[in-house]
Amino acid sequence: MRTAIVLGTRPEITKLAPVIKAFAAKGADFLLIHTGQHFSQEMDQAFFDVLDLPAPAYNLHVPEGGHGYRTGKMLIGIEDVLRKDPVDYMVVHGDTNSTVAGALVAAKLNLPVGHVEAGLRSFDRTMPEEVNRVICDHIATDLFAPTREAVGWLGAEGLTKGVFLTGNTIVDSVYYLKERLPDTLLAHYGVKHGRYMFLTCHRQENTDDPVRLAGIIDGLALVARDSGLPILYSMHPRTKGRLEQYGLFGRLEVIPGLRIIFPPIGFLESLTFQAHATLVLTDSGGLQEESCILGVPCVTLRENTERPETLGIGSNVLAGYDPQAILAACRRMTGRRGGWVNPYGDGRSGERIVDIILGTK
Ligand code: UD1
């Protein structure tokens, strides 16, 4: 059996790494296809390098453009690859435009599709990710759900066949790198263990709305003054572009103790900064999970989350984009380190998923 694995962005690389490695370890035949959605050294190759992944067999290098244009180019490119290099099964992960492109091409070619990280729901269809994950779940054959909550959401939509509770592959990747976190990084950035905040913010619903983006910046200013702690901000290119476009860059730069890191840091550095932070502030789904696994409290700069288990166990709170709400959430979460049980599994999810696909378990 030959399996295609489609990926295109940072989170797919980190979360499909354990699946790719499990295929390789079992000597199974797989074909890695990169859409090229993320393309910069620091957003793409750096992640392959740190996770010791093989180079993709194909990179489609989809050109920049809107959602429809890019997804369309991915559909054409993936179909072309699979016509000349046929496979028996398709694996996709998560909720990006690359995910939906891979799943849709496979479904049209009557190939079985395995969706890793199935069943997440924010119940907010204005988010491109929510549309993508709903589509993928409904056209997939095998649904690899990370948590019981995800199994429940699938069931609520009538998806009960081919559902497997596997845990989340991010645990595998965090465990893989946990012993390799560089201890010189904090000193390099002039911060001390447990005495800084780590920030990321890149989701379209925040970056592409100047009111929300300004609210978050004002919230950060309040938090910086209130806590007196430095804030390390690893900045996504999308956010940088929007801050410049809306004339908000200057307002961010003058926040006392806030340090912008651009281009954004790699996965190992991100895990290191999270592991030693007082607090993680983010709108990323991945960081909500990673901080939870690392035992560090998280404040999510959104009004909803498709990771509700983090709220339930108290590792995460939703703060939205109102400055006072962000300040209140940071005060509430400061000092709440650990004390919860990681709800995402035992770090063997990649192996479990590949065993199911290959029919060996
Ligand atoms: C995408 C995913 C999002 C995921 C995020 C992880 C969708 C709909 N969204 O959002 O779910 O959380 O990836 O980072 O698929 N850019 C670069 N270099 C790169 C990549 C992007 O400069 O390597 C810039 C480009 O200007 C690009 C913009 O960032 O147009 C946005 O990138 P895009 O892939 O469209 O969306 P993300 O915001 O990264």
XYZ file of N, CA, C and O and ligand atoms in Angstrom, residues 9-11 37-40 43 64 67 70 95-98 128-129 132 202-203 236-238, ligand 1:
131
model
N 1.822 23.790 5.823
C 2.087 24.872 6.783
C 2.810 24.351 8.029
O 2.864 23.143 8.262
N 3.248 25.301 8.834
C 3.991 24.959 10.071
C 3.280 23.912 10.918
O 3.891 22.899 11.270
N 1.988 24.141 11.271
C 1.382 23.148 12.178
C 1.259 21.759 11.555
O 1.324 20.750 12.281
N 2.379 26.143 0.663
C 1.618 27.248 1.294
C 2.538 28.080 2.178
O 2.530 29.297 2.119
N 3.323 27.434 3.031
C 4.392 28.136 3.743
C 5.696 27.832 3.028
O 5.933 26.703 2.608
N 6.510 28.846 2.896
C 7.635 28.712 1.977
C 8.938 29.322 2.497
O 10.011 28.983 2.034
N 8.843 30.260 3.459
C 10.082 30.886 3.946
C 10.912 29.844 4.690
O 10.352 28.907 5.273
N 9.612 29.391 8.197
C 8.235 28.874 8.347
C 8.118 27.445 7.816
O 7.082 26.809 7.991
N 1.451 33.004 -4.270
C 0.666 33.786 -3.305
C -0.649 34.223 -3.933
O -0.737 34.399 -5.156
N -7.556 32.942 -0.797
C -7.867 31.562 -0.403
C -8.267 30.716 -1.608
O -7.771 29.603 -1.804
N -5.299 30.190 -4.215
C -4.242 29.270 -3.742
C -4.766 27.848 -3.591
O -4.099 26.890 -3.959
N -6.585 21.743 9.519
C -7.643 22.645 9.048
C -7.164 23.752 8.117
O -7.784 24.802 8.027
N -6.037 23.558 7.469
C -5.548 24.639 6.606
C -6.073 24.452 5.179
O -6.710 23.451 4.855
N -5.748 25.420 4.326
C -6.157 25.290 2.927
C -5.465 24.090 2.270
O -6.041 23.437 1.399
N -4.249 23.791 2.699
C -3.554 22.601 2.172
C -4.298 21.326 2.572
O -4.397 20.375 1.788
N -11.678 30.617 8.458
C -11.419 29.692 7.341
C -11.100 28.280 7.830
O -11.475 27.292 7.208
N -10.446 28.195 8.995
C -10.060 26.873 9.529
C -11.283 26.035 9.871
O -11.277 24.822 9.690
N -12.713 24.586 6.756
C -11.826 23.523 6.261
C -11.979 22.242 7.074
O -12.030 21.140 6.517
N -1.422 35.512 14.984
C -1.389 35.499 13.524
C -2.713 35.127 12.869
O -2.826 35.132 11.654
N -3.749 34.796 13.670
C -4.976 34.295 13.053
C -5.674 35.401 12.277
O -5.755 36.540 12.723
N 4.504 36.598 12.974
C 4.191 35.952 11.688
C 4.211 37.015 10.582
O 3.795 38.151 10.805
N 4.646 36.648 9.366
C 4.683 37.627 8.274
C 3.318 38.248 7.969
O 3.229 39.420 7.593
N 2.240 37.462 8.134
C 0.898 38.015 7.889
C 0.640 39.203 8.822
O 0.172 40.259 8.389
C -2.165 29.317 7.834
C -3.437 28.537 8.212
C -3.676 28.654 9.698
C -2.453 28.232 10.486
C -1.250 29.023 10.000
C 0.007 28.578 10.728
C -5.146 28.536 6.433
C -6.481 29.038 6.060
N -4.600 29.097 7.542
O -2.394 30.678 8.127
O -4.745 27.808 10.059
O -2.666 28.497 11.861
O -1.082 28.806 8.605
O 1.047 29.487 10.600
O -4.622 27.683 5.766
N 3.951 34.099 4.599
C 5.308 34.255 4.391
N 6.102 33.164 4.463
C 5.611 31.932 4.691
C 4.234 31.776 4.917
C 3.413 32.861 4.873
O 5.780 35.351 4.152
O 6.387 30.964 4.720
C 3.068 35.276 4.521
C 2.607 35.493 3.125
O 2.488 36.834 2.865
C 1.210 34.857 3.147
C 0.757 35.213 4.546
O 1.926 35.100 5.344
O 0.404 35.330 2.147
C -0.316 34.346 5.126
O 0.031 32.975 4.961
P -1.113 31.879 4.744
O -0.482 30.564 4.543
O -2.080 32.363 3.722
O -1.929 31.898 6.062
P -1.445 31.819 7.564
O -1.853 33.097 8.195
O -0.015 31.412 7.669
